Short mmCIF file of C-alpha atoms and ligand atoms in Angstrom, two decimals:
data_model
loop_
_atom_site.label_atom_id
_atom_site.label_comp_id
_atom_site.label_asym_id
_atom_site.label_seq_id
_atom_site.Cartn_x
_atom_site.Cartn_y
_atom_site.Cartn_z
CA MET A 1 106.98 62.42 141.66
CA LEU A 2 110.49 61.08 142.17
CA LEU A 3 111.25 59.71 145.66
CA SER A 4 114.60 61.52 145.58
CA ASP A 5 112.82 64.87 145.01
CA LEU A 6 110.33 64.21 147.78
CA MET A 7 113.14 63.35 150.19
CA ARG A 8 115.11 66.44 149.22
CA GLU A 9 112.02 68.58 149.81
CA GLY A 10 111.48 66.85 153.16
CA ARG A 11 115.02 67.49 154.36
CA ALA A 12 114.72 71.14 153.37
CA SER A 13 111.45 71.50 155.30
CA LEU A 14 113.13 70.26 158.49
CA SER A 15 116.40 72.14 158.13
CA ALA A 16 115.32 75.10 160.29
CA LEU A 17 114.62 72.80 163.25
CA TYR A 18 117.00 69.86 163.01
CA PRO A 19 120.68 69.28 162.14
CA ALA A 20 121.13 67.86 158.66
CA GLU A 21 121.82 64.24 159.73
CA GLU A 22 118.79 64.13 162.05
CA ALA A 23 116.57 65.63 159.35
CA ARG A 24 117.83 63.00 156.86
CA SER A 25 117.15 60.17 159.24
CA MET A 26 113.62 61.43 160.06
CA VAL A 27 112.75 61.74 156.35
CA GLU A 28 114.03 58.17 155.80
CA MET A 29 111.94 56.91 158.72
CA ILE A 30 108.77 58.65 157.51
CA CYS A 31 109.25 57.44 153.90
CA GLY A 32 110.05 53.95 155.18
CA ASP A 33 106.93 53.85 157.29
CA LEU A 34 104.49 55.38 154.79
CA LEU A 35 105.91 54.23 151.45
CA GLY A 36 107.74 51.04 152.46
CA THR A 37 111.02 52.37 151.05
CA ARG A 38 114.52 51.73 152.49
CA PRO A 39 117.04 54.51 153.28
CA TYR A 40 118.95 53.58 150.09
CA THR A 41 115.96 53.19 147.72
CA ALA A 42 116.37 56.61 146.10
CA VAL A 43 120.08 55.83 145.46
CA VAL A 44 119.78 52.34 144.03
CA GLU A 45 116.53 53.13 142.14
CA PRO A 46 116.93 56.76 141.03
CA GLY A 47 113.74 56.55 138.98
CA PHE A 48 111.54 55.38 141.93
CA GLN A 49 108.19 57.10 141.62
CA VAL A 50 105.87 58.03 144.50
CA THR A 51 102.10 58.23 143.99
CA GLU A 52 100.18 61.47 144.61
CA GLU A 53 98.59 59.96 147.73
CA GLY A 54 101.93 58.69 148.99
CA ALA A 55 103.54 62.11 148.55
CA ALA A 56 100.59 63.78 150.33
CA ALA A 57 100.87 61.43 153.30
CA VAL A 58 104.64 62.05 153.56
CA ARG A 59 104.11 65.82 153.35
CA ALA A 60 101.48 65.75 156.08
CA ALA A 61 103.84 63.80 158.38
CA LEU A 62 106.73 66.16 157.61
CA ALA A 63 104.53 69.16 158.41
CA ARG A 64 103.97 67.72 161.92
CA LEU A 65 107.71 67.24 162.32
CA ALA A 66 108.41 70.77 161.10
CA ALA A 67 105.97 72.00 163.76
CA GLY A 68 108.21 70.34 166.39
CA GLU A 69 106.20 67.18 167.08
CA PRO A 70 108.45 64.26 168.11
CA VAL A 71 109.04 61.76 165.35
CA GLN A 72 107.69 58.91 167.52
CA TYR A 73 104.29 60.67 167.85
CA VAL A 74 104.16 61.21 164.10
CA LEU A 75 105.03 57.58 163.41
CA GLY A 76 102.69 56.41 166.21
CA TYR A 77 105.29 54.15 167.78
CA ALA A 78 108.60 54.15 169.65
CA GLU A 79 111.24 51.43 169.71
CA PHE A 80 111.95 50.17 173.20
CA ALA A 81 113.99 47.13 174.22
CA GLY A 82 113.69 45.69 170.73
CA ARG A 83 109.89 46.10 170.44
CA ARG A 84 107.50 48.70 169.05
CA PHE A 85 105.30 50.49 171.56
CA ARG A 86 102.31 52.59 170.49
CA VAL A 87 102.72 56.19 171.59
CA GLY A 88 101.06 59.52 170.88
CA PRO A 89 100.23 62.82 172.53
CA GLY A 90 99.36 62.23 176.17
CA VAL A 91 101.95 59.52 176.89
CA LEU A 92 105.70 59.78 177.51
CA ILE A 93 108.00 58.45 174.75
CA PRO A 94 110.03 55.65 176.38
CA ARG A 95 113.72 56.54 176.74
CA PRO A 96 116.79 54.28 176.30
CA GLU A 97 117.83 54.73 179.96
CA THR A 98 114.63 52.92 180.97
CA GLU A 99 115.71 49.92 178.89
CA GLN A 100 118.64 49.67 181.30
CA LEU A 101 116.27 49.65 184.22
CA CYS A 102 114.40 46.71 182.65
CA ARG A 103 117.70 44.89 182.09
CA LEU A 104 118.68 45.32 185.76
CA ALA A 105 115.27 43.98 186.83
CA ARG A 106 115.46 41.04 184.46
CA GLU A 107 118.89 39.98 185.81
CA ARG A 108 117.61 40.13 189.39
CA ALA A 109 114.34 38.35 188.56
CA GLU A 110 116.20 35.26 187.45
CA SER A 111 117.18 34.56 191.09
CA PHE A 112 113.60 33.90 192.16
CA SER A 113 112.53 30.28 192.23
CA HIS A 114 108.83 31.18 191.73
CA PRO A 115 107.25 33.24 188.90
CA VAL A 116 108.13 36.76 189.79
CA ARG A 117 105.47 39.32 190.81
CA VAL A 118 106.27 42.75 189.44
CA LEU A 119 104.71 46.18 190.17
CA ASP A 120 105.46 49.03 187.76
CA LEU A 121 104.38 52.37 189.28
CA CYS A 122 103.91 55.36 186.94
CA THR A 123 103.68 52.92 184.03
CA GLY A 124 102.94 55.41 181.18
CA SER A 125 102.94 53.52 177.88
CA GLY A 126 103.50 50.29 179.85
CA CYS A 127 106.98 49.90 178.33
CA ILE A 128 108.48 48.50 181.55
CA ALA A 129 105.48 46.33 182.41
CA TRP A 130 105.22 44.74 178.91
CA THR A 131 108.99 44.28 178.57
CA LEU A 132 109.19 42.33 181.81
CA ALA A 133 106.02 40.38 181.16
CA LEU A 134 107.42 39.30 177.76
CA ASP A 135 110.96 38.68 178.92
CA LEU A 136 110.20 36.79 182.16
CA PRO A 137 108.03 33.78 181.37
CA GLY A 138 105.26 33.39 183.93
CA ALA A 139 105.86 36.81 185.48
CA ARG A 140 102.73 38.45 186.88
CA VAL A 141 103.02 42.13 186.11
CA THR A 142 100.83 45.02 187.30
CA GLY A 143 101.20 48.60 186.06
CA VAL A 144 99.68 51.68 187.74
CA ASP A 145 99.27 55.21 186.41
CA ILE A 146 97.10 58.20 187.26
CA SER A 147 96.52 59.21 183.63
CA ASP A 148 93.62 57.68 181.68
CA GLU A 149 95.35 58.55 178.40
CA ALA A 150 98.56 56.77 179.42
CA LEU A 151 96.57 53.75 180.59
CA SER A 152 94.72 53.52 177.31
CA TYR A 153 98.09 53.19 175.53
CA ALA A 154 99.44 50.74 178.12
CA ARG A 155 96.35 48.49 177.81
CA SER A 156 96.31 48.47 174.04
CA GLN A 157 99.94 47.75 173.21
CA PRO A 158 99.78 45.14 170.43
CA LEU A 159 102.40 42.95 172.06
CA ALA A 160 100.52 39.97 173.52
CA VAL A 161 101.86 36.55 172.53
CA PRO A 162 100.13 33.21 173.08
CA GLY A 163 100.62 31.81 176.56
CA MET A 164 101.96 34.97 178.19
CA GLU A 165 100.53 36.54 181.33
CA ILE A 166 99.10 39.81 180.01
CA PRO A 167 100.02 42.72 182.34
CA LEU A 168 97.21 44.21 184.35
CA PHE A 169 96.93 48.00 184.23
CA LEU A 170 95.13 49.93 186.96
CA LYS A 171 94.37 53.57 187.57
CA GLY A 172 95.93 54.81 190.80
CA ASP A 173 97.84 57.62 192.51
CA VAL A 174 101.24 56.47 193.85
CA ARG A 175 101.00 59.11 196.54
CA ALA A 176 97.85 57.51 197.96
CA ASP A 177 97.13 54.02 199.26
CA LEU A 178 97.14 51.37 196.58
CA PRO A 179 94.72 48.41 196.74
CA PHE A 180 97.27 45.57 196.98
CA PRO A 181 97.82 43.23 199.93
CA GLU A 182 101.00 43.63 201.97
CA ALA A 183 104.13 41.92 200.59
CA SER A 184 102.47 41.02 197.31
CA PHE A 185 105.37 41.92 194.94
CA ASP A 186 108.94 40.67 194.44
CA LEU A 187 110.05 43.57 192.27
CA LEU A 188 108.84 47.16 192.36
CA LEU A 189 109.96 49.35 189.49
CA SER A 190 109.27 52.98 188.69
CA ASN A 191 110.30 55.73 186.37
CA PRO A 192 108.30 58.54 187.98
CA PRO A 193 108.25 62.25 187.06
CA TYR A 194 111.57 63.70 188.23
CA VAL A 195 112.46 66.78 186.15
CA CYS A 196 112.63 70.02 188.16
CA GLN A 197 110.77 73.04 186.78
CA SER A 198 114.09 74.88 186.82
CA GLU A 199 115.53 72.27 184.37
CA ARG A 200 113.06 73.27 181.66
CA MET A 201 115.66 75.61 180.15
CA GLN A 202 117.94 72.64 179.31
CA MET A 203 115.16 70.71 177.52
CA ARG A 204 114.40 70.54 173.81
CA PRO A 205 111.27 72.39 172.66
CA ASN A 206 109.79 69.24 171.11
CA VAL A 207 109.75 67.61 174.56
CA LEU A 208 108.49 70.71 176.37
CA GLU A 209 105.76 71.52 173.90
CA HIS A 210 104.50 68.04 173.12
CA GLU A 211 105.15 65.51 175.89
CA PRO A 212 102.73 65.51 178.87
CA PRO A 213 103.94 67.73 181.77
CA LEU A 214 102.27 65.32 184.18
CA ALA A 215 104.83 62.69 183.14
CA LEU A 216 107.86 64.94 183.52
CA PHE A 217 107.81 67.62 186.16
CA VAL A 218 108.14 67.94 189.91
CA PRO A 219 108.29 71.18 191.91
CA ASP A 220 111.75 72.66 192.57
CA ASP A 221 111.03 72.80 196.28
CA ASP A 222 110.14 69.08 196.53
CA PRO A 223 111.95 67.25 193.74
CA LEU A 224 111.90 63.87 195.51
CA LEU A 225 108.20 63.75 196.28
CA PHE A 226 107.55 60.68 194.11
CA TYR A 227 110.48 58.80 195.67
CA ARG A 228 109.06 59.37 199.17
CA ALA A 229 105.80 57.91 197.95
CA LEU A 230 107.61 54.99 196.24
CA ALA A 231 109.59 54.23 199.43
CA ARG A 232 106.32 54.13 201.40
CA GLN A 233 104.65 51.84 198.85
CA ALA A 234 107.71 49.58 198.64
CA LYS A 235 107.94 49.13 202.43
CA ARG A 236 104.41 47.76 202.49
CA LEU A 237 104.16 46.00 199.12
CA LEU A 238 107.55 44.29 198.68
CA SER A 239 108.06 40.74 199.92
CA PRO A 240 110.87 40.32 202.54
CA GLU A 241 113.34 39.32 199.79
CA GLY A 242 111.87 41.87 197.36
CA LEU A 243 113.81 44.54 195.52
CA GLY A 244 112.95 48.03 194.29
CA LEU A 245 114.51 49.62 191.20
CA VAL A 246 113.85 53.27 190.28
CA GLU A 247 115.07 55.63 187.60
CA ILE A 248 116.19 58.99 189.00
CA ASN A 249 117.22 62.53 188.21
CA ALA A 250 120.98 62.40 187.54
CA ALA A 251 121.45 65.63 189.49
CA LEU A 252 120.00 64.10 192.66
CA GLY A 253 121.70 60.68 192.89
CA PRO A 254 123.12 60.71 196.45
CA ASP A 255 120.02 62.52 197.82
CA THR A 256 117.69 59.94 196.27
CA GLU A 257 119.76 57.03 197.54
CA ARG A 258 119.79 58.61 201.03
CA LEU A 259 116.02 58.93 200.95
CA PHE A 260 115.64 55.12 200.57
CA ARG A 261 118.30 54.44 203.21
CA ASP A 262 116.58 56.85 205.65
CA ALA A 263 113.24 55.17 204.87
CA GLY A 264 114.71 52.01 206.43
CA PHE A 265 115.82 49.91 203.46
CA ALA A 266 118.66 47.66 204.60
CA ARG A 267 120.73 48.03 201.42
CA THR A 268 120.75 50.59 198.64
CA TRP A 269 122.82 51.02 195.52
CA LEU A 270 123.30 54.03 193.23
CA LEU A 271 124.04 52.97 189.65
CA ARG A 272 125.07 54.89 186.54
CA ASP A 273 123.61 54.87 183.07
CA PHE A 274 125.48 54.40 179.73
CA SER A 275 126.36 58.12 179.79
CA ASP A 276 128.00 57.60 183.17
CA ARG A 277 125.42 59.65 185.04
CA ASP A 278 123.73 58.64 188.29
CA ARG A 279 120.47 57.16 186.99
CA PHE A 280 119.16 54.27 189.11
CA VAL A 281 118.64 53.54 192.76
CA ILE A 282 118.10 49.95 193.84
CA PHE A 283 116.93 49.18 197.35
CA GLN A 284 116.32 46.07 199.37
CA LYS A 285 114.29 45.55 202.51
CA ASN A 286 116.23 42.71 203.98
CA ALA A 287 120.02 42.82 204.46
CA ALA A 288 120.32 39.03 204.72
CA ALA A 289 118.71 38.56 201.31
CA ALA A 290 121.16 41.01 199.82
CA ALA A 291 123.89 38.39 199.62
CA SER A 292 121.98 36.77 196.75
CA TRP A 293 121.74 40.05 194.88
CA PRO A 294 125.20 40.81 193.56
CA VAL A 295 124.31 44.22 192.18
CA PRO A 296 127.40 46.05 190.87
CA GLU A 297 128.20 48.92 193.20
CA LYS A 298 129.11 52.34 191.84
C1 LIG B 301 108.31 59.63 183.47
S1 LIG B 301 106.76 58.98 183.00
C2 LIG B 301 107.19 57.26 182.88
C3 LIG B 301 106.37 56.47 181.93
C4 LIG B 301 106.94 55.05 181.64
N1 LIG B 301 107.07 54.28 182.84
C5 LIG B 301 108.30 55.18 180.94
O1 LIG B 301 109.32 54.84 181.56
O2 LIG B 301 108.33 55.61 179.78
C6 LIG B 301 105.85 59.13 184.51
C7 LIG B 301 104.42 58.62 184.51
O3 LIG B 301 103.92 58.90 185.84
C8 LIG B 301 102.53 59.19 185.71
N2 LIG B 301 102.13 59.85 186.96
C9 LIG B 301 102.27 61.16 187.27
N3 LIG B 301 101.82 61.40 188.52
C10 LIG B 301 101.37 60.22 188.97
C11 LIG B 301 100.78 59.80 190.23
N4 LIG B 301 100.58 60.67 191.22
N5 LIG B 301 100.42 58.51 190.37
C12 LIG B 301 100.61 57.60 189.37
N6 LIG B 301 101.18 57.95 188.20
C13 LIG B 301 101.55 59.21 187.99
C14 LIG B 301 102.41 59.95 184.46
O4 LIG B 301 101.10 59.91 183.94
C15 LIG B 301 103.46 59.26 183.57
O5 LIG B 301 102.83 58.30 182.77
#
């Protein structure tokens, strides 16, 4: 059949669920991935034919999209910080805000004179851990998650390059004791679950129905429970000049920053994301070391 007909059929099948532009871009992505076409192929080659098998594969993918499955799960990968990460049901799809967290960490890491030791708690797909391991030559990166499914994605990302230190991924509960010696990390990062149950109403059905609740939600009556655990881990595991960087719920910026200050961190910063929402808290153990960390203040 003609590619242009298949694409038209695809857009129509998604029209009940997605705005026209989003439906168009999803159809282009699916055709690009399964048929090797470009978004403009049907225009510049109006006679482009698709085989029976090709059309069947595209239709099967579109049926998953029409059932509300996120496009990244259907494709089997998500773009993050310029790389492709394997994702699928059972692991959170990396978000663009988290790329900003990696950028902040990378800038800070350059100030260390030794290869930086990084701990990524609640690692999920391993997007933070792999990004820093690839971007910071010599960095020794460890990722921890409680979910076996998430860990199987993190461990099997096809991103290793010759000579790099492959990140180590371990199963663990951030609310319990972790088996690392005191002061063994220079940077501690985390994007833990932080969405309140009461915020479900504002979320899209394809997130609610398909992404793992374990990765997303915290109880309304204790929304900062993971940050308390992270503060406790960071106090023990960060080196004296170490720095913690966490992604947070935009509705709880000042409360989350206060939690780290009250936990005894000498300096804390609350930073905004590209949508100008409170999104990151950075904390440092040692006030004297802070002079060498010119983090932009809000
Ligand atoms: C918001 S996702 C973040 C995933 C990844 N770091 C990212 O930015 O895309 C939170 C992750 O925390 C993990 N998690 C939930 N409870 C945990 C716990 N008690 N200890 C360790 N990991 C936990 C989930 O399995 C999930 O992978």
